[in-house]
mmCIF file of C-alpha atoms in Angstrom:
data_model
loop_
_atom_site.group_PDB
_atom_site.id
_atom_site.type_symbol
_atom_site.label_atom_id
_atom_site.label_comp_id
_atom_site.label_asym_id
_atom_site.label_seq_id
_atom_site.Cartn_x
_atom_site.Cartn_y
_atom_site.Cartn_z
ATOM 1 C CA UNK A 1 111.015 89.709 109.666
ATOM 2 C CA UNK A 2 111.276 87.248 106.857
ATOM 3 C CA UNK A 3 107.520 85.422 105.949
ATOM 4 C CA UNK A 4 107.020 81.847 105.399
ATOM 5 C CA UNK A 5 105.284 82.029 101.468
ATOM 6 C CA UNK A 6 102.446 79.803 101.025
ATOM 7 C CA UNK A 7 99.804 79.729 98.169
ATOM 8 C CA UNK A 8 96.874 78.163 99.806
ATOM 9 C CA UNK A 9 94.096 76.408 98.045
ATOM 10 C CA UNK A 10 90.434 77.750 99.603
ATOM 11 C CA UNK A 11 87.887 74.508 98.627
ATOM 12 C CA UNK A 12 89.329 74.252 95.179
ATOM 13 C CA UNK A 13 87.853 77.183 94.517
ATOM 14 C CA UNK A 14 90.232 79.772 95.185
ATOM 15 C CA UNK A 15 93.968 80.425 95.502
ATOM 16 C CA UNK A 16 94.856 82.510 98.450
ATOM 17 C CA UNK A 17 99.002 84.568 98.616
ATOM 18 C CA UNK A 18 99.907 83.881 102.447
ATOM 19 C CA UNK A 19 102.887 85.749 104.610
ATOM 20 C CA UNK A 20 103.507 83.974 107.813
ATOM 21 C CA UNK A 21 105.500 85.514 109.932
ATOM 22 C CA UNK A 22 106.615 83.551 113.082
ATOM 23 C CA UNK A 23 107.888 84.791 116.109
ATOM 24 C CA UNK A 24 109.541 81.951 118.260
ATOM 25 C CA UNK A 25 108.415 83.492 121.538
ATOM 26 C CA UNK A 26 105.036 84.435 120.546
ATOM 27 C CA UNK A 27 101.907 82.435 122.079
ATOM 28 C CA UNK A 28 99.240 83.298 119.627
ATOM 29 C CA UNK A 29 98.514 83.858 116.409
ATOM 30 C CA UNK A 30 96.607 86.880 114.421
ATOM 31 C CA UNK A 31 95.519 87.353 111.099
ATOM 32 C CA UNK A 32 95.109 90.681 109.162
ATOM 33 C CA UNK A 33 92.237 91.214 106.977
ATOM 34 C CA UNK A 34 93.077 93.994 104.060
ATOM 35 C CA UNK A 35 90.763 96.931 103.367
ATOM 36 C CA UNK A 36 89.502 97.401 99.816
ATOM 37 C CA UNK A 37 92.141 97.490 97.147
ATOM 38 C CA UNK A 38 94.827 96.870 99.654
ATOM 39 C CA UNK A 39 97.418 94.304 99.697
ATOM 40 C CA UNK A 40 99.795 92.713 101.944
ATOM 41 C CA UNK A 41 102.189 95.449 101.278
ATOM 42 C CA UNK A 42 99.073 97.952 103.379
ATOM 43 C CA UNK A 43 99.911 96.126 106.531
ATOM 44 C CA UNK A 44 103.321 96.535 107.285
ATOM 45 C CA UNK A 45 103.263 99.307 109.682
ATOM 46 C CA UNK A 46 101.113 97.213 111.756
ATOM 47 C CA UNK A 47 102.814 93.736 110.935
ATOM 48 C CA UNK A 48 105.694 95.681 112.887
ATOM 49 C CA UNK A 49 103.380 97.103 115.682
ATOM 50 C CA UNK A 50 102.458 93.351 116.281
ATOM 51 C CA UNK A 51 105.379 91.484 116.068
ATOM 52 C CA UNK A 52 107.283 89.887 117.768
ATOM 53 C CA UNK A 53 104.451 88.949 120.340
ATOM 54 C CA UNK A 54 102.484 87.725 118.168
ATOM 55 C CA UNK A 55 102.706 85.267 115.146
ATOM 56 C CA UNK A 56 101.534 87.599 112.118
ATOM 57 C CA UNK A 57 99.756 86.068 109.013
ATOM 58 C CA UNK A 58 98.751 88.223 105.876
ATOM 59 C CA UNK A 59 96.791 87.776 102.929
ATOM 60 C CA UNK A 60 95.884 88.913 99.554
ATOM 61 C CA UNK A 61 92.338 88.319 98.490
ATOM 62 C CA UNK A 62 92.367 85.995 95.027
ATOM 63 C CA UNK A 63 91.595 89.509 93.229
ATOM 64 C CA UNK A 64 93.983 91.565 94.586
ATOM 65 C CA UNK A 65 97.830 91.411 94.744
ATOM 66 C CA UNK A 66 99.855 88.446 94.803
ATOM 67 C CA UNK A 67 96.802 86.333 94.920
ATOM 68 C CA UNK A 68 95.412 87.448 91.295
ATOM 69 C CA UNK A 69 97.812 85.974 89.286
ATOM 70 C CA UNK A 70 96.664 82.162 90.352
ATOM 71 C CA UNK A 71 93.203 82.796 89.919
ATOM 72 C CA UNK A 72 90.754 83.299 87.125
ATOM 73 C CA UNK A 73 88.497 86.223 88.723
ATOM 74 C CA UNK A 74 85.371 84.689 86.646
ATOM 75 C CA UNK A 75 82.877 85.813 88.854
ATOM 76 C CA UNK A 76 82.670 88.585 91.708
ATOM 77 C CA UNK A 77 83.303 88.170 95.288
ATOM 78 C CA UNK A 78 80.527 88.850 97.797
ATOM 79 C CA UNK A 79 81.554 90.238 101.169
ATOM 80 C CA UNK A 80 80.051 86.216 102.519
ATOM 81 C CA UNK A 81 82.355 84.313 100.417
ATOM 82 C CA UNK A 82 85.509 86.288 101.497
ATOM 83 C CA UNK A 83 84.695 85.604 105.259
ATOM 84 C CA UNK A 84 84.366 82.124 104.476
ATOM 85 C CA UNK A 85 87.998 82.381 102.860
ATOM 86 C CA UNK A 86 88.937 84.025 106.069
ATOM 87 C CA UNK A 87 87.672 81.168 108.239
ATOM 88 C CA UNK A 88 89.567 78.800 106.457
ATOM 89 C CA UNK A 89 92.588 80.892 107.294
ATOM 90 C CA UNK A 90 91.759 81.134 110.975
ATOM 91 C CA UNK A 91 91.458 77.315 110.865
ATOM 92 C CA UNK A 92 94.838 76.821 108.791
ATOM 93 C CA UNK A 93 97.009 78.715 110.992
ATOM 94 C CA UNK A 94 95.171 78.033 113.485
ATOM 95 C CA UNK A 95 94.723 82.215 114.711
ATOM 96 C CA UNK A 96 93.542 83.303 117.909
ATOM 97 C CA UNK A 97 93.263 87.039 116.876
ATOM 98 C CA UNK A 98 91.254 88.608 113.867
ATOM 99 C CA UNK A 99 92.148 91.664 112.812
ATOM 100 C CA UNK A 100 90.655 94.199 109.826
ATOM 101 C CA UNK A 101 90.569 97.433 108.297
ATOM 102 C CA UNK A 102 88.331 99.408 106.645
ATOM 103 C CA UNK A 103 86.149 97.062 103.672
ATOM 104 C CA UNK A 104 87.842 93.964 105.530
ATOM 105 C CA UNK A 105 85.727 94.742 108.583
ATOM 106 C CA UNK A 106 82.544 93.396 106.571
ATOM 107 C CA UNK A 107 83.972 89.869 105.757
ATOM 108 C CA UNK A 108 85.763 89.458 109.101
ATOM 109 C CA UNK A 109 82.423 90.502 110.297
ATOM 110 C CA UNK A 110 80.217 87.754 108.444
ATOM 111 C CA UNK A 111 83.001 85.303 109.949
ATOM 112 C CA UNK A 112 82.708 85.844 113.323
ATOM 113 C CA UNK A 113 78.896 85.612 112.653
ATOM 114 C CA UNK A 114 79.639 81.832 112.901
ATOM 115 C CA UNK A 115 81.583 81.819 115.657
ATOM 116 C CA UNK A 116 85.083 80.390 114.575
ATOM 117 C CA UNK A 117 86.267 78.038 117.790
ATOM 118 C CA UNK A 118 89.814 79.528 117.455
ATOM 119 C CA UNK A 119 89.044 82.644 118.140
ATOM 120 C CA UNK A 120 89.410 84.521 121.362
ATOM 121 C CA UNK A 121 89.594 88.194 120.113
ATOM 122 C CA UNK A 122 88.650 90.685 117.143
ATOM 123 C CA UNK A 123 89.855 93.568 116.481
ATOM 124 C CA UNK A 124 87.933 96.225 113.407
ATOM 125 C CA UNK A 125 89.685 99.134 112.593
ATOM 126 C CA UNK A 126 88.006 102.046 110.600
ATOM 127 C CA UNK A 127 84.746 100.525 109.876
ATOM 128 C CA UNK A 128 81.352 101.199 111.227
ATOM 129 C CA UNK A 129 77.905 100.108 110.598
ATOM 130 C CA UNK A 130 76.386 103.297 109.045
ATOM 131 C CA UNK A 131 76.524 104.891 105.553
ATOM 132 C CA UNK A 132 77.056 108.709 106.390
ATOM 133 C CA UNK A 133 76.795 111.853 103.755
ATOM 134 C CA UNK A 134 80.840 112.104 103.675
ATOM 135 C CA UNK A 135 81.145 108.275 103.144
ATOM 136 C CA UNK A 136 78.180 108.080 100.426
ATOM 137 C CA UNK A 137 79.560 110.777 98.489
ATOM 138 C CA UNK A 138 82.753 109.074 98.195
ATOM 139 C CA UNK A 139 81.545 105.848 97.050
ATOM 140 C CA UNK A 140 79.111 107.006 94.485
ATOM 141 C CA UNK A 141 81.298 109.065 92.774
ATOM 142 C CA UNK A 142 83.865 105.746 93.036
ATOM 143 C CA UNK A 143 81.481 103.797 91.627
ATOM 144 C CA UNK A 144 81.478 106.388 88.597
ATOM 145 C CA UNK A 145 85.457 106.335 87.705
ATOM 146 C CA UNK A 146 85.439 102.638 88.774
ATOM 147 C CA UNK A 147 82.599 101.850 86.209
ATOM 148 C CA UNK A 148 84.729 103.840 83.282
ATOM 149 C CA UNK A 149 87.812 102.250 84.398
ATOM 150 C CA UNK A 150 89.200 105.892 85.486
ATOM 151 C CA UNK A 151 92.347 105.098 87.804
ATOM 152 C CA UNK A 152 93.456 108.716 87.448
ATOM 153 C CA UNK A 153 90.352 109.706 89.232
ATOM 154 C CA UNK A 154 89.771 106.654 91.449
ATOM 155 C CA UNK A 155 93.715 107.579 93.050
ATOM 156 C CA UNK A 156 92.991 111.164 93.444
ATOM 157 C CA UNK A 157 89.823 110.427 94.953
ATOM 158 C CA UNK A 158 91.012 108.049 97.608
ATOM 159 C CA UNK A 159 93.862 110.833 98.758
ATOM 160 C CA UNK A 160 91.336 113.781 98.758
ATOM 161 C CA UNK A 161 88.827 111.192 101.220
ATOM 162 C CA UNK A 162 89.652 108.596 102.834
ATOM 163 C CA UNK A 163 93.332 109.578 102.890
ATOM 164 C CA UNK A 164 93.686 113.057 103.011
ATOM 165 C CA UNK A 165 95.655 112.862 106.442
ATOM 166 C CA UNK A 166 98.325 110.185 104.616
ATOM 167 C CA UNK A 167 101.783 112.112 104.700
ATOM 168 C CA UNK A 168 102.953 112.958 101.346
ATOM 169 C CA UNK A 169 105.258 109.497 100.571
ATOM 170 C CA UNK A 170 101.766 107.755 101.365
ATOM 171 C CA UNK A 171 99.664 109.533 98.770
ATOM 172 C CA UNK A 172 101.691 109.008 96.289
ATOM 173 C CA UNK A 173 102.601 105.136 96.660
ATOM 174 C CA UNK A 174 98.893 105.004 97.058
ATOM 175 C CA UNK A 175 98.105 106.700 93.978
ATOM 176 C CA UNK A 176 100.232 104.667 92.320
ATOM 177 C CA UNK A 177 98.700 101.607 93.512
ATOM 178 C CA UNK A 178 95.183 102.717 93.395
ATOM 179 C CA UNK A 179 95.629 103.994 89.740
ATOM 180 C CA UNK A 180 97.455 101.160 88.017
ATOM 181 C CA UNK A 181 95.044 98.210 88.941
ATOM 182 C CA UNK A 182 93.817 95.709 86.452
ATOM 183 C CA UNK A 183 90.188 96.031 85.259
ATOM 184 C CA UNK A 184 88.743 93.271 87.040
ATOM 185 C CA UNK A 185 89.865 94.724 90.187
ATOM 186 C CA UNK A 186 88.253 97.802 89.249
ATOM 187 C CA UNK A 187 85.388 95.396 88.381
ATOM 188 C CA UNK A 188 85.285 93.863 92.073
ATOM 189 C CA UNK A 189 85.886 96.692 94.172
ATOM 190 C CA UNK A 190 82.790 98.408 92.048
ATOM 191 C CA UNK A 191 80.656 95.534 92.994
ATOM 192 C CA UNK A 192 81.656 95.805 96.327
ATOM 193 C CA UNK A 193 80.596 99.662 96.596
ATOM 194 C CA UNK A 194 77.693 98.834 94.712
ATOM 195 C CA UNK A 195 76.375 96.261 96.930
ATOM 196 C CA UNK A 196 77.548 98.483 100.178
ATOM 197 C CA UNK A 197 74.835 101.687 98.479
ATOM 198 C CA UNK A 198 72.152 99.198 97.609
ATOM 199 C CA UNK A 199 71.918 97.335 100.547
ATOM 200 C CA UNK A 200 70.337 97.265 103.885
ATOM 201 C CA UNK A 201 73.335 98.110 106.132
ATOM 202 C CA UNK A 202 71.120 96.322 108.870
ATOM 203 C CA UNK A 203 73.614 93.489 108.005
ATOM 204 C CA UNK A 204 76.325 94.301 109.953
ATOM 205 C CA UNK A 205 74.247 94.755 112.913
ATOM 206 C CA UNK A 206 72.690 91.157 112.340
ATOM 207 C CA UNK A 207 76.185 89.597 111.933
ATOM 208 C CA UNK A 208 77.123 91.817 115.058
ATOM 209 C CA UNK A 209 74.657 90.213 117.170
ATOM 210 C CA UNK A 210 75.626 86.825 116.661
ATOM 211 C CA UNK A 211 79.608 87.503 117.281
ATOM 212 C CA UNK A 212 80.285 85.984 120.854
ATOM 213 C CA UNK A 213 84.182 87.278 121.447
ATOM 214 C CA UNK A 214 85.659 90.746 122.501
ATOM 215 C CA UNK A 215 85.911 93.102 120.115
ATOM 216 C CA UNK A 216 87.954 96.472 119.720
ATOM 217 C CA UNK A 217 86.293 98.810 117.701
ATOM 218 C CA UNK A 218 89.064 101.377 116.969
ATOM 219 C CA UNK A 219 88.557 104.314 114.330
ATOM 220 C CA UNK A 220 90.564 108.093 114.092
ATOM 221 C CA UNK A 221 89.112 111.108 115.557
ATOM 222 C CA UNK A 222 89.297 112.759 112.557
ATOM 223 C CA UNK A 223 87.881 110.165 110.157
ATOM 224 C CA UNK A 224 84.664 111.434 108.959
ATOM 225 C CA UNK A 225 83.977 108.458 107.126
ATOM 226 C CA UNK A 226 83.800 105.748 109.665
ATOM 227 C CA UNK A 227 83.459 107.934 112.649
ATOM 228 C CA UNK A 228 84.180 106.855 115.765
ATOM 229 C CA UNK A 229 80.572 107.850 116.796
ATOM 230 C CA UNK A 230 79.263 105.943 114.565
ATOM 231 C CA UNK A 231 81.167 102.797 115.293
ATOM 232 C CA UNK A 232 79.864 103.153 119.112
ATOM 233 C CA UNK A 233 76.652 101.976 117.050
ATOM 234 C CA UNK A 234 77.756 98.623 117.738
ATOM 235 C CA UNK A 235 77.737 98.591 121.654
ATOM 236 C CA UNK A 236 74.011 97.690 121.981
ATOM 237 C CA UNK A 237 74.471 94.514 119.471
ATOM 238 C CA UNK A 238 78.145 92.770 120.239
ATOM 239 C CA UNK A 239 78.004 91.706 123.920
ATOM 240 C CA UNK A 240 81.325 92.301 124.530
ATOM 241 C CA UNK A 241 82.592 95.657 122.668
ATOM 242 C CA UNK A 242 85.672 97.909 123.291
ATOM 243 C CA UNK A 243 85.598 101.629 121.890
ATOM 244 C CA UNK A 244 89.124 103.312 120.858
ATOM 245 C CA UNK A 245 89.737 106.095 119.203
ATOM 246 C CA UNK A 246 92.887 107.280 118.330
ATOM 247 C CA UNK A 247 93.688 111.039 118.806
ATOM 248 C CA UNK A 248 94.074 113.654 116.026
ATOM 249 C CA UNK A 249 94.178 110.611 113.221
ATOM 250 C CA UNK A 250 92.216 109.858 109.946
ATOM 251 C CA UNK A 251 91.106 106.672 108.571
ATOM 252 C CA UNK A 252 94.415 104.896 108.002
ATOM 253 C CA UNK A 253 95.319 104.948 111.622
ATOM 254 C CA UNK A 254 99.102 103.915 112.098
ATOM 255 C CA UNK A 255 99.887 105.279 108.466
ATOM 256 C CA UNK A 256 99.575 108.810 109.002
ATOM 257 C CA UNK A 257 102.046 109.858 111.449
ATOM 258 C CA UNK A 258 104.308 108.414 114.103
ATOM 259 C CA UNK A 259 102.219 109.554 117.373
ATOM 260 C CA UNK A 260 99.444 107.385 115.337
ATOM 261 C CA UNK A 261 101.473 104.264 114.671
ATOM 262 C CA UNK A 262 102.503 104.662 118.348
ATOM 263 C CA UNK A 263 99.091 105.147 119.965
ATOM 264 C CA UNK A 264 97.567 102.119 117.770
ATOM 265 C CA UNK A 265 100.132 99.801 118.907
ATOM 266 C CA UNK A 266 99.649 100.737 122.270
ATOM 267 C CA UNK A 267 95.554 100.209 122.230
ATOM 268 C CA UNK A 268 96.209 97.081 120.429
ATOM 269 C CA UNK A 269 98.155 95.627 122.845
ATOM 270 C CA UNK A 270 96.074 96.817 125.591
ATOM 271 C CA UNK A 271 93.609 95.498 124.181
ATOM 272 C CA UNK A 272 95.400 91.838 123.465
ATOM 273 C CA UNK A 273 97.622 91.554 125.839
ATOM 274 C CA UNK A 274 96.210 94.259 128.748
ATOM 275 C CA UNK A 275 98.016 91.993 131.331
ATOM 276 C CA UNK A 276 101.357 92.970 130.036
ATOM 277 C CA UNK A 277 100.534 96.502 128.449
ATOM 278 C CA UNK A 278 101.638 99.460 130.629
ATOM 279 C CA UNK A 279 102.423 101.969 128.610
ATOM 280 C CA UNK A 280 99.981 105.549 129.368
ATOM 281 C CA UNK A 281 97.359 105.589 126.559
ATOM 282 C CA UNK A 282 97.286 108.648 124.414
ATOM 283 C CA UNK A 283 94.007 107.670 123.150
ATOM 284 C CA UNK A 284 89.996 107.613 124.215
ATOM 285 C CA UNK A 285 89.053 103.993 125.854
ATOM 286 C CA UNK A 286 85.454 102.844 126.365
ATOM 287 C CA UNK A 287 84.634 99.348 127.429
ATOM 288 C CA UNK A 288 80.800 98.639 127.062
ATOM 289 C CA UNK A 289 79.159 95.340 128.216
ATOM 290 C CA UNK A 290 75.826 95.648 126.762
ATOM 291 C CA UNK A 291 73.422 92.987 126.662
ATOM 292 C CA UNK A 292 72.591 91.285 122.997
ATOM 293 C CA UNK A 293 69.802 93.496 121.109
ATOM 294 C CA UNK A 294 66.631 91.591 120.380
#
């Protein structure tokens, strides 16, 4: 798999790091949306799940990774501005497929709100509308080491949450990614948290409502932080909603073990491509076809 490199320029406003990867045989393209702090690099595992049926495109937000050093990171990015970076994306490579994880679940969100043209499919891993206990507790107490600038802290905290179930090799390339970020990273991913404890999370179920493609909703049975139950939240609000949850897993999904990386290709593709997915799923699978809320 060797990426076409682009730098893209977003409305003269941004510079975007692009990895294209093409697949001769593939039909359609889809495009990964990073979780917070995350770069390209956090999407490999599943770059590999989904290639080579489909054409694969990855990108760093202008804060984060090989984006950062072509931009000037003079003001903060609000969840709306980086799903209007991702619709210019979809409309560059011209993507059928959407996919996100985790923090990227709110801007892919707010872009489906306006119902891209391109798009035929979503798919939002680990992210659900609601704000529980374990999830609150985590992100206050990031906003504290974020706001001193504590990347000892901020790494151990993110392997004792949200990635307790990595295997060892995991934790500790992600503490060393986690803890070594420049301060206005630290800076943006605090705003982010900040904004996610201050406001009403009512917004996600607005944006839901509007979105008028299938979605997979897929979260880990053991991630306490975007529960799966919690994610079936969004049945009653997007029309056309698909519930998976992948068995004895935590919030990074295909990271954690190969039974996971195995089981989330497999309710991807059934998901994508059901008419040539036969493989036995190892995993829960709820289709819902609820009407729009009011």
């Amino acid at each position: 798999m060797r990426p076409e490199i682009a730098v893209l320029d977003i409305q003269g406003q941004y510079r975007v790091y692009t990895e294209f990867y093409r697949a001769d045989a593939a039909q359609k393209t889809i495009i990964l949306v990073n979780g917070s702090m995350a770069t390209t690099a956090s999407f490999a595992q599943t770059a590999k799940n989904l290639y080579p049926q489909f054409n694969v495109v990855l990108y760093d937000q202008p804060y984060a990774g090989k984006s950062k050093a072509h931009n000037r990171h003079e003001k903060m990015l609000t969840k709306e501005v980086e799903g209007q970076i991702l619709l210019e994306l979809i409309d560059h490579f011209a993507a059928e497929h959407v996919l996100s994880f985790s923090w990227g679940g709110a801007a892919t969100l707010s872009a489906l709100a306006h119902r891209p043209r391109r798009i035929e499919k979503a798919v939002i891993s680990s992210f659900s509308p609601v704000l529980n206990a374990p999830m609150r507790d985590y992100l206050e107490r990031g906003v504290d080491y974020l706001g001193s600038l504590d990347g000892d802290r901020v790494g151990h905290l993110v392997n004792s949450t949200i990635g307790k179930h990595l295997p060892p090799l995991f934790k500790r390339f992600n503490y060393r990614h986690v803890s070594s970020l420049a301060e206005h990273e630290y800076g943006q991913m605090r705003f982010h948290i900040t904004d996610v404890l201050n406001s009403d999370q009512q917004c996600y179920i607005n944006a839901a409502k509007k979105i008028n493609v299938p979605v997979l909703f897929l979260n880990g049975e053991w991630d306490e932080y975007t529960s799966a139950d919690d994610a079936r939240l969004f049945a009653n609000h997007v029309e056309h909603s698909t519930f998976s949850t992948l068995q004895a897993t935590g919030h990074f999904l295909d990271m954690e073990h190969k039974a996971a990386c195995r089981d989330s290709r497999n309710a991807l593709m059934g998901f994508l491509t059901p008419e040539h997915h036969e493989s036995r799923p190892r995993y829960s699978y709820v289709q819902s076809y609820h009407a729009l809320a009011i």
